[in-house]
PDB file of C-alpha atoms in Angstrom:
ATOM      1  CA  UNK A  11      87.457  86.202 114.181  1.00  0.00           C
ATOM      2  CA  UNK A  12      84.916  86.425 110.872  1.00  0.00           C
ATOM      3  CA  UNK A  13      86.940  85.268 107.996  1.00  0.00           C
ATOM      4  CA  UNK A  14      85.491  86.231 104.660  1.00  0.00           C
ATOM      5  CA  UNK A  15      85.825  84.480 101.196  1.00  0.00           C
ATOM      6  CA  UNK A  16      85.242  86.320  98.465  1.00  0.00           C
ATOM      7  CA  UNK A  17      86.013  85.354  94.414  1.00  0.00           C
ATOM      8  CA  UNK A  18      89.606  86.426  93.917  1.00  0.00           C
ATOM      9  CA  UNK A  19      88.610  88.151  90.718  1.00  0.00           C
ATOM     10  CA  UNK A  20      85.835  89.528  88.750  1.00  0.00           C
ATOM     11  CA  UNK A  21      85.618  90.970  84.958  1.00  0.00           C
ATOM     12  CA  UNK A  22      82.379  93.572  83.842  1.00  0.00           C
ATOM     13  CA  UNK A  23      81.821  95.351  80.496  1.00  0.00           C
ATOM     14  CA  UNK A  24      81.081  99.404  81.259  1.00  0.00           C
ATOM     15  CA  UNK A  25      77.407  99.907  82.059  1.00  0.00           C
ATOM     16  CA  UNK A  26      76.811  97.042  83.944  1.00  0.00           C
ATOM     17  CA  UNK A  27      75.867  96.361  87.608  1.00  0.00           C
ATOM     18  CA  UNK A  28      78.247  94.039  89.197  1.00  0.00           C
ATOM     19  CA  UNK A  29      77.526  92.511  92.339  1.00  0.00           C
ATOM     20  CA  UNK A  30      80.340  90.876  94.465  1.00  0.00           C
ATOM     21  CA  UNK A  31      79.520  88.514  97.521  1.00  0.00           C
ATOM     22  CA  UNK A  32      81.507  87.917 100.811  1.00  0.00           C
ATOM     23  CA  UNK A  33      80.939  84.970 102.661  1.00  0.00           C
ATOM     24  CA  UNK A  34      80.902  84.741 106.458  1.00  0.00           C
ATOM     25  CA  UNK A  35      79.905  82.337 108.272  1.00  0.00           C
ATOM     26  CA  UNK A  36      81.392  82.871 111.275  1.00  0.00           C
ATOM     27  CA  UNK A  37      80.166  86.800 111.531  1.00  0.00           C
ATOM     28  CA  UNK A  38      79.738  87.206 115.212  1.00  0.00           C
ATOM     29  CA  UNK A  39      76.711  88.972 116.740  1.00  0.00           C
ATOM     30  CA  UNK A  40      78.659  92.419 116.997  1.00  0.00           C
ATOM     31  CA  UNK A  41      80.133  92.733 113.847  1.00  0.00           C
ATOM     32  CA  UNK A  42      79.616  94.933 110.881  1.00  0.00           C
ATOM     33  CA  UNK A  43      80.387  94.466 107.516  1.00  0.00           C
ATOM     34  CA  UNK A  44      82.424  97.242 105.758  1.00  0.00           C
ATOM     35  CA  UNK A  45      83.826  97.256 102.026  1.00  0.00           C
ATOM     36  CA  UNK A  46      87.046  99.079 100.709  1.00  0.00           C
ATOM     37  CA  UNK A  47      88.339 100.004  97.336  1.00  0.00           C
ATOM     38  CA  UNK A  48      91.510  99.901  96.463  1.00  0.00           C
ATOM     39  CA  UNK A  49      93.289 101.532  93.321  1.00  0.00           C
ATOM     40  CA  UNK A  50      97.083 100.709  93.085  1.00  0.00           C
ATOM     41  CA  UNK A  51      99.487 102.599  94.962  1.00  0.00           C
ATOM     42  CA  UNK A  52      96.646 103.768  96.866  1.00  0.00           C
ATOM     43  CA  UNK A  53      95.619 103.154 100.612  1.00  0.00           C
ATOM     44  CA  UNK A  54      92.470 101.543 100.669  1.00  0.00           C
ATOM     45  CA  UNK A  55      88.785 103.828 101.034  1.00  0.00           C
ATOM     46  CA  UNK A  56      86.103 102.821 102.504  1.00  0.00           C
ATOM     47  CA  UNK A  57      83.169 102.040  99.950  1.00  0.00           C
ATOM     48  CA  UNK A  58      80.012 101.061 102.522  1.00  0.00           C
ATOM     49  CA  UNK A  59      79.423  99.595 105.929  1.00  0.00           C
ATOM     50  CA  UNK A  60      75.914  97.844 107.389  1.00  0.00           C
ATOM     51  CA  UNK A  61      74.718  95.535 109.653  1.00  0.00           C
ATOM     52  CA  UNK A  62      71.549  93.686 108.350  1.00  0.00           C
ATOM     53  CA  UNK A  63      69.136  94.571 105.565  1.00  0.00           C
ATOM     54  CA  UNK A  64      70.341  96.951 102.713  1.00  0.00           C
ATOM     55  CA  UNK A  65      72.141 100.169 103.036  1.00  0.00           C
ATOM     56  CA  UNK A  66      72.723 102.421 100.164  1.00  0.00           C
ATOM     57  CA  UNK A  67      74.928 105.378  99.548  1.00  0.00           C
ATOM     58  CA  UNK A  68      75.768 107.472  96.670  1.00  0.00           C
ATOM     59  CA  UNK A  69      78.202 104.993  95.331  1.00  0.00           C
ATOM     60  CA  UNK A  70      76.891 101.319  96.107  1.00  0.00           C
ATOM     61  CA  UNK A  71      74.616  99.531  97.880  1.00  0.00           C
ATOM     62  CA  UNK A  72      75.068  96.814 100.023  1.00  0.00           C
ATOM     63  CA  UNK A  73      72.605  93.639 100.667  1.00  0.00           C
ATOM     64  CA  UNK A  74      73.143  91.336 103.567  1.00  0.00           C
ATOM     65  CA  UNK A  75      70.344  88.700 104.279  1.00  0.00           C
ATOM     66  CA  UNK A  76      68.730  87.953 107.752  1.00  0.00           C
ATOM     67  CA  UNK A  77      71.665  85.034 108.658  1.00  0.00           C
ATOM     68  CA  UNK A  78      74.097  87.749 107.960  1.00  0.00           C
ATOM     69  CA  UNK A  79      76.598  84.722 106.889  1.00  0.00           C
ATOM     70  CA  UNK A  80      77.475  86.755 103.604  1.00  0.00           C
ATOM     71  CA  UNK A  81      77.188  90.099 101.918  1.00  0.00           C
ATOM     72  CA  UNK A  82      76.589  91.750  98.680  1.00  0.00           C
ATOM     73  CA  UNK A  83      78.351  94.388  97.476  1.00  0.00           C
ATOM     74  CA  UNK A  84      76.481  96.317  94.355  1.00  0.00           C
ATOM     75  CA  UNK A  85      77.721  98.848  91.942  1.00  0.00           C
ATOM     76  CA  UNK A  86      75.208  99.794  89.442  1.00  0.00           C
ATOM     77  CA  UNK A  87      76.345 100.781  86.207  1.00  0.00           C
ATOM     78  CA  UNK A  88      79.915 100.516  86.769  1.00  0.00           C
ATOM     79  CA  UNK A  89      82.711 102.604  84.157  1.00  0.00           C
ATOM     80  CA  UNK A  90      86.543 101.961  83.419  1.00  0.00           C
ATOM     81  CA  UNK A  91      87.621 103.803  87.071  1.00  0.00           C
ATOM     82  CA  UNK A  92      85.493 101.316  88.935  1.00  0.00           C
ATOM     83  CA  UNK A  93      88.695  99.122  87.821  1.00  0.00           C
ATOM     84  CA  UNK A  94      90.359  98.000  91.378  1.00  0.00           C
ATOM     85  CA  UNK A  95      90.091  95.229  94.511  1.00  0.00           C
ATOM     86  CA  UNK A  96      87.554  95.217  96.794  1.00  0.00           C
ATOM     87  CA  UNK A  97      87.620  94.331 100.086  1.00  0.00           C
ATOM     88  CA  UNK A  98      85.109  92.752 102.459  1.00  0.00           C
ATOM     89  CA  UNK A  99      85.798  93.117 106.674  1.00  0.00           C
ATOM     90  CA  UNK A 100      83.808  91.948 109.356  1.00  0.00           C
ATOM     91  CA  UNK A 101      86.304  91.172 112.157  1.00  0.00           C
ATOM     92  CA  UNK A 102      85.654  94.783 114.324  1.00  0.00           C
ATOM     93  CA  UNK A 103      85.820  92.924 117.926  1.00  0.00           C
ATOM     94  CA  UNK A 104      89.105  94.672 118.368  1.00  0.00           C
ATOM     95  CA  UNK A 105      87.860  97.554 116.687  1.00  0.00           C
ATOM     96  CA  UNK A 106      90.332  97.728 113.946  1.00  0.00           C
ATOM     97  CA  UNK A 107      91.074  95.000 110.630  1.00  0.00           C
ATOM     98  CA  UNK A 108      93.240  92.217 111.425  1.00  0.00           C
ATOM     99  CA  UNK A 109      93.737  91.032 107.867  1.00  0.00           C
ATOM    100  CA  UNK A 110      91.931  92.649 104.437  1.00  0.00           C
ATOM    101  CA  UNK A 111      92.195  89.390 102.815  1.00  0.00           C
ATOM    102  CA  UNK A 112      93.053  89.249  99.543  1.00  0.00           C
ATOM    103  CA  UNK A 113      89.995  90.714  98.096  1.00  0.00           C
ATOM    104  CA  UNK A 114      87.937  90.551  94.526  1.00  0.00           C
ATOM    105  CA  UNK A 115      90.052  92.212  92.054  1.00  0.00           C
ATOM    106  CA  UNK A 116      87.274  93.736  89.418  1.00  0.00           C
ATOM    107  CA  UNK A 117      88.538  94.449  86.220  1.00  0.00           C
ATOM    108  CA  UNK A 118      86.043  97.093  84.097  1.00  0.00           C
ATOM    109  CA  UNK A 119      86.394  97.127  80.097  1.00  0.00           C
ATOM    110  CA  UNK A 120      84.985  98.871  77.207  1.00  0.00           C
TER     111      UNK A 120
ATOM    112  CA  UNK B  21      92.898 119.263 105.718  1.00  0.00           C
ATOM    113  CA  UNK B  22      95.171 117.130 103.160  1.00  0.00           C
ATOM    114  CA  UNK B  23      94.041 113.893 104.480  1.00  0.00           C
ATOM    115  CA  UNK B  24      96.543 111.214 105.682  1.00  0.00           C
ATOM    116  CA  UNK B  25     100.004 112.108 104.155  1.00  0.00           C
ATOM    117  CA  UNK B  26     102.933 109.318 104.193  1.00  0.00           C
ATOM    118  CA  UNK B  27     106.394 110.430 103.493  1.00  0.00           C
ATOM    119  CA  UNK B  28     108.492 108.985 101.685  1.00  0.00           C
ATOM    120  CA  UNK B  29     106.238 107.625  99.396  1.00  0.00           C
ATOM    121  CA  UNK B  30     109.529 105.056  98.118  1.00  0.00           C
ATOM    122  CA  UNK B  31     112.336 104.243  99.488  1.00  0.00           C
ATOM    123  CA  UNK B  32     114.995 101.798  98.368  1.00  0.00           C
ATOM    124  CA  UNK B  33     117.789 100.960 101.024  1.00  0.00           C
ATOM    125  CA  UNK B  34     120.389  98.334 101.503  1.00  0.00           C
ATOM    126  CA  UNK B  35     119.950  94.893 103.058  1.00  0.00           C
ATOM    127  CA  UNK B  36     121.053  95.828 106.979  1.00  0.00           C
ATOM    128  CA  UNK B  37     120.356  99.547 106.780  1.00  0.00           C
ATOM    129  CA  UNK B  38     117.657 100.891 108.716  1.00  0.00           C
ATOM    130  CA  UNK B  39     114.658 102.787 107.820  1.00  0.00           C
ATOM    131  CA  UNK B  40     111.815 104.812 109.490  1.00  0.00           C
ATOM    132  CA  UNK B  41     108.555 106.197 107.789  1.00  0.00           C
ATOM    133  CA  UNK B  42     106.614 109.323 108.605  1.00  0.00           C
ATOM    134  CA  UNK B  43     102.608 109.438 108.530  1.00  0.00           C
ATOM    135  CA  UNK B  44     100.609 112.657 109.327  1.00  0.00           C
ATOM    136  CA  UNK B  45      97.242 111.768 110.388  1.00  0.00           C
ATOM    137  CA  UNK B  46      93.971 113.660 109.499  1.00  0.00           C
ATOM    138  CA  UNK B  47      94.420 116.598 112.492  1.00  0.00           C
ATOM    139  CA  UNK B  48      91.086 115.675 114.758  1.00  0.00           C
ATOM    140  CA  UNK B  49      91.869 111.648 114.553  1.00  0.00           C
ATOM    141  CA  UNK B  50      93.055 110.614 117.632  1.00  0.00           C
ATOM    142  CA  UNK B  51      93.771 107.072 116.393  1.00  0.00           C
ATOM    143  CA  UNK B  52      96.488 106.045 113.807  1.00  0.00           C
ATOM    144  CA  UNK B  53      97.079 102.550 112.604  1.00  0.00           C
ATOM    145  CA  UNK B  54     100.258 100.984 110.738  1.00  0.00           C
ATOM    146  CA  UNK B  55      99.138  97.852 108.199  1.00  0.00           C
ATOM    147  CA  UNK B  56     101.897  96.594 105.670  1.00  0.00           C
ATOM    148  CA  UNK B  57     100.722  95.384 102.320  1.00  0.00           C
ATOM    149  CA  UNK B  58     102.702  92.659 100.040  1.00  0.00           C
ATOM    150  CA  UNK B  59     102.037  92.003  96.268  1.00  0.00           C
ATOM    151  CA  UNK B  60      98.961  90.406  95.815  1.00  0.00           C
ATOM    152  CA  UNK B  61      97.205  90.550  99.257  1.00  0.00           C
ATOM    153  CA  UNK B  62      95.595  92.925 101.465  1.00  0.00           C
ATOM    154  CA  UNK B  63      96.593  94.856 104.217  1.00  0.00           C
ATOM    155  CA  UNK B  64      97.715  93.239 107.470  1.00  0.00           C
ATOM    156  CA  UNK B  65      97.897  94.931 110.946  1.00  0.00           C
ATOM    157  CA  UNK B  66     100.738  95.933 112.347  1.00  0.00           C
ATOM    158  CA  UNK B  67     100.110  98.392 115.381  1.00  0.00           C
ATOM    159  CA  UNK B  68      97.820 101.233 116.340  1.00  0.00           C
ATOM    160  CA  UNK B  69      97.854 104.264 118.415  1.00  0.00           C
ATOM    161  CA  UNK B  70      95.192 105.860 120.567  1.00  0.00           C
ATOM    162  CA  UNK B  71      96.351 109.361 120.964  1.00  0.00           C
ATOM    163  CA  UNK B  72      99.990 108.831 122.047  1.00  0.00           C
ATOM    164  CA  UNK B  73      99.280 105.509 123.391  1.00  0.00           C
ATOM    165  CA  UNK B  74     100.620 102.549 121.369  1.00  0.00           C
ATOM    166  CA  UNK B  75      97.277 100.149 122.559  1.00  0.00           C
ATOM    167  CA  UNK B  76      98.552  97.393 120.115  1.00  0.00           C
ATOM    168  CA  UNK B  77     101.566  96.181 119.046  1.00  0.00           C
ATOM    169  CA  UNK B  78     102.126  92.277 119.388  1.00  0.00           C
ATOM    170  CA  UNK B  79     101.327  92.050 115.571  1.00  0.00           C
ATOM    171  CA  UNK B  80     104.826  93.730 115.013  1.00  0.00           C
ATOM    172  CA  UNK B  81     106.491  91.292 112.607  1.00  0.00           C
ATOM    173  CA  UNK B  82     109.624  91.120 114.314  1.00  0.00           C
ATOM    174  CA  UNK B  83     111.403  93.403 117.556  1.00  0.00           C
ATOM    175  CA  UNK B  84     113.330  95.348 114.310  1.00  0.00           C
ATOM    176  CA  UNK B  85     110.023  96.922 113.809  1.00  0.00           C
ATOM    177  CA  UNK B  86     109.467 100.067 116.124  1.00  0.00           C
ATOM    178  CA  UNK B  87     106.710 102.781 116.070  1.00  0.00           C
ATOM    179  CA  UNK B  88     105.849 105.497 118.242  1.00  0.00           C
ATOM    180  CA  UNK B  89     103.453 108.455 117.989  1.00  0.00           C
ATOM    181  CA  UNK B  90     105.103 111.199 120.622  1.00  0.00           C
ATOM    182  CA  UNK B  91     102.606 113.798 120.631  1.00  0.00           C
ATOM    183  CA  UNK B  92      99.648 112.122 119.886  1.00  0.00           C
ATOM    184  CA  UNK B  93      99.939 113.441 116.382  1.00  0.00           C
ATOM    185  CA  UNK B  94     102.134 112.334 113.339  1.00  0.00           C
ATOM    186  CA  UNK B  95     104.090 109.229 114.212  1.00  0.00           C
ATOM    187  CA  UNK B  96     106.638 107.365 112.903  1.00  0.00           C
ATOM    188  CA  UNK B  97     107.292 103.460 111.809  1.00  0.00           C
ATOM    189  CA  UNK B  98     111.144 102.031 111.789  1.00  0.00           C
ATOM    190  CA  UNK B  99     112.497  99.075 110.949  1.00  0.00           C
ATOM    191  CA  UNK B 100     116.135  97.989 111.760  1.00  0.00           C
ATOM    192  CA  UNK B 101     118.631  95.931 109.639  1.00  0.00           C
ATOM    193  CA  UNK B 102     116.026  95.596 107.127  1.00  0.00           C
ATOM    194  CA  UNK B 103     115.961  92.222 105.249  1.00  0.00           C
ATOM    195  CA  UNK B 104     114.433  91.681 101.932  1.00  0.00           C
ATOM    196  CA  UNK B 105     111.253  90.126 102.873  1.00  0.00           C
ATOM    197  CA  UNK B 106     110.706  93.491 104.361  1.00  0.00           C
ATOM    198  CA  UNK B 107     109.920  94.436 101.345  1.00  0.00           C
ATOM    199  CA  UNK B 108     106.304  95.803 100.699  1.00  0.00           C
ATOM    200  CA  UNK B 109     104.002  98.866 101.073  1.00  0.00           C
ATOM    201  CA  UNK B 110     103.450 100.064 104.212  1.00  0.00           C
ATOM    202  CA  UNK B 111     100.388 102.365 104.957  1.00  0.00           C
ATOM    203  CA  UNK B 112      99.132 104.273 107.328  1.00  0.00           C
ATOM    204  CA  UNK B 113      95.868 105.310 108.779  1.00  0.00           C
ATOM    205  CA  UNK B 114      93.213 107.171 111.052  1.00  0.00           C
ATOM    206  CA  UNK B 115      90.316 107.653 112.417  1.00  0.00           C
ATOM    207  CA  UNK B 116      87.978 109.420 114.881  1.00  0.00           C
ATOM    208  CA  UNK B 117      87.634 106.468 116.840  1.00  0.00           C
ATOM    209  CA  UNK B 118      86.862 102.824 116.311  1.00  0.00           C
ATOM    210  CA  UNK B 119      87.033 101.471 112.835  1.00  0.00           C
ATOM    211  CA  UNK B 120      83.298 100.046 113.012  1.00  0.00           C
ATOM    212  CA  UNK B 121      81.785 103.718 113.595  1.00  0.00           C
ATOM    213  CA  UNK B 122      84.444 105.843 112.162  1.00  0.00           C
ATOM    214  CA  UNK B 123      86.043 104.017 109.038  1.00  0.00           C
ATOM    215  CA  UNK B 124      89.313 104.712 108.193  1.00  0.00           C
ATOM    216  CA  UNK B 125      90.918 107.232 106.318  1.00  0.00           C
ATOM    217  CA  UNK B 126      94.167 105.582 104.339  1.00  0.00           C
ATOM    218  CA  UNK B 127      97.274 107.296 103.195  1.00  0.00           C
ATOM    219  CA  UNK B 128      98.924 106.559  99.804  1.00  0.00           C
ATOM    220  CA  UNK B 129     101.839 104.502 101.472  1.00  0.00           C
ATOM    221  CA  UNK B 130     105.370 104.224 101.458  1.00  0.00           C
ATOM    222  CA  UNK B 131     106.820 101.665  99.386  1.00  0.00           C
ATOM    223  CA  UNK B 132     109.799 100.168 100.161  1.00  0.00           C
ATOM    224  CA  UNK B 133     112.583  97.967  98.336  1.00  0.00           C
ATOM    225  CA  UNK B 134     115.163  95.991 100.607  1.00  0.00           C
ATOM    226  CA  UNK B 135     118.147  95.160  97.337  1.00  0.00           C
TER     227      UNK B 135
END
């Protein structure tokens, strides 16, 4: 079971790229790496999975480096909705999430 | 399709009383999970359903927490003589198939006060 650290919160002026890491050092060989959002008195959604390398989509990108022992999560240019906690998972051996963790909660102001 | 819908979306019942909370998976997902979320942290697993199957459910916090999915489509999470530390959101989701290739899909949750 990967457990991930991540900083328990983050703060970002609008227009600026934030980039949040996850550590995890004990990522097994199988795992992926996937990132939620969560607004409050929402259900989590899922931001961007990957496996090595960089993966973009239309929303952020994710960086993870050859030892795969921790992630990046990047939003560029972030605005006042980007406000909510992130999550980083990479325990998929059952193929569902154990625990979210407690997550980064980003906080986006003018 | 409405996405995942969770009804009630509060509920407030009496120490001792039992509840039981409806989710209505995305129609093609043939897996449904149950995760319970207290202030401050992230979700934490509960049970899942593959189809009608109930594949995991030694996470259950206690036996007063039941689920069951009859048809293999919306299903249903109960908890008997609820105690305050019961208190919390509890959310539902689903997916085509494993979390690692599907993602999940998350409802809005059902948030529920034990007085």
């Amino acid at each position: 079971l990967a457990k991930t650290t991540q900083p328990i919160s983050m703060d970002s002026y609008e227009g600026q790229e934030v980039n949040i890491t996850c550590s995890h050092n004990n990522i097994a060989t199988n795992d992926y790496i996937t990132w939620y959002q969560q607004f409050p008195s929402q259900g989590p959604r899922f931001i961007i999975q990957g496996y090595k390398t960089k993966v973009t989509n239309e929303v952020a990108s994710l960086f993870i480096p050859a030892d795969r022992k921790s992630s990046t999560l990047s939003l560029p240019r972030v605005s006042l909705s980007d406000t909510a906690v992130y999550y980083c998972l990479v325990d998929w051996d059952s193929g569902y999430a154990l625990n979210f963790g407690k997550g980064t909660s980003l906080l986006v102001t003018p | 399709d409405t996405g995942v819908s969770q009804d009630p979306r509060h509920k407030i019942t009496k120490r001792g009383q039992n509840v039981t909370f409806r989710c209505d998976p995305i129609s093609e997902h043939n897996r449904l999970y149950w995760y319970r979320q207290t202030l401050g942290q992230g979700p934490e697993f509960l049970t899942y359903f593959q189809n009608e199957a109930q594949l995991e459910k030694s996470r259950l916090l206690s036996d007063r927490f039941s689920a069951e999915r009859p048809k293999g489509s919306f299903s249903t999470l109960e908890i008997q003589r609820t105690e305050q530390g019961d208190s919390a959101m509890y959310l539902c989701a689903s997916s085509l198939g494993r979390e690692v290739d599907y993602g999940y899909t998350f409802g809005s949750g059902t948030r529920l006060t034990v007085v």
